[in-house]
Amino acid sequence: MFGLDAKSIFSETSSDSVFVWLTDNTSTDKTTGSTSSSQSTQKSKEPTGNDTSHSIPLIRSVEIPDPDTAFALHTTAGHATYCRAPPELEQRLVSTMLRETGLGCGQYDPSGTSAISMGRGEVEVFIGTAGHTTGWHTDFQENFTIQLSGSKKWTLRQGTVQYPLRGCTPHYASPETVESQLKAARLSNPTFQFDQHHLDTNGFGDEEEVLLETGDTLYFPAGMWHKVETVEPGVSINISLMGMNYATL
């Protein structure tokens, strides 16, 4: 994939824009939902014992349509980025993975116009910078992550929402999606609380840590809580797969 050259990846993405992550100086209390400002380095404080009042860093995602500007923000300002993979790579990986896993009965229409295709998917390219942390969240897709260079530490915990219709993204500073995510989660778990992954209402079991190094692959299912920290800068791709759900049918 262009020798993992960031500028080429940005230029050939199938996205309309490259998304640049900016860490906010506002942190959110996981228990109360209140916010506070801080000029200190935005790293989440890990809880000890039953402490659930630790803060998490918030992320703002800025869409940059010009690949040269995105490249400058990544290389000069040190911001982490993500974008869709080039269309040739995305279509090949998604079609193969849907067929091999059986999701969506292995059907795939890359144009997205077919009313009868039961499988969907996309491939995102993440280019991490040292110390960048994506806070706790869940996805509604089945995910396969491949670390192409560098390394990342993943922390995982089982979620309580089965067959999620939406993800849960409290790591973003923007609150627009809270209502829709909360309503969708409560269809499966009526006691679900947004932004409180660590409580028994939202997750169960122990936290597990996995260090992904170059060449490693990780599967994590829909609805699993995860937090990701870039240990060594590098490139990873995430293959997100979705089968048609009953709500759509």
JSON list of C-alpha atoms in Angstrom, two decimals, residues 25-29 34-38 55:
[
{"chain": "A", "resi": 25, "resn": "ASN", "atom": "CA", "xyz": [-8.34, 20.24, 26.40]},
{"chain": "A", "resi": 26, "resn": "THR", "atom": "CA", "xyz": [-11.67, 19.37, 27.96]},
{"chain": "A", "resi": 27, "resn": "SER", "atom": "CA", "xyz": [-11.98, 16.11, 29.86]},
{"chain": "A", "resi": 28, "resn": "THR", "atom": "CA", "xyz": [-15.17, 14.33, 30.83]},
{"chain": "A", "resi": 29, "resn": "ASP", "atom": "CA", "xyz": [-15.85, 12.78, 34.21]},
{"chain": "A", "resi": 34, "resn": "SER", "atom": "CA", "xyz": [-19.42, 16.93, 33.75]},
{"chain": "A", "resi": 35, "resn": "THR", "atom": "CA", "xyz": [-16.58, 18.61, 31.88]},
{"chain": "A", "resi": 36, "resn": "SER", "atom": "CA", "xyz": [-13.51, 20.52, 32.98]},
{"chain": "A", "resi": 37, "resn": "SER", "atom": "CA", "xyz": [-10.67, 22.28, 31.20]},
{"chain": "A", "resi": 38, "resn": "SER", "atom": "CA", "xyz": [-7.04, 21.37, 31.59]},
{"chain": "A", "resi": 55, "resn": "SER", "atom": "CA", "xyz": [-11.12, 11.35, 33.37]}
]
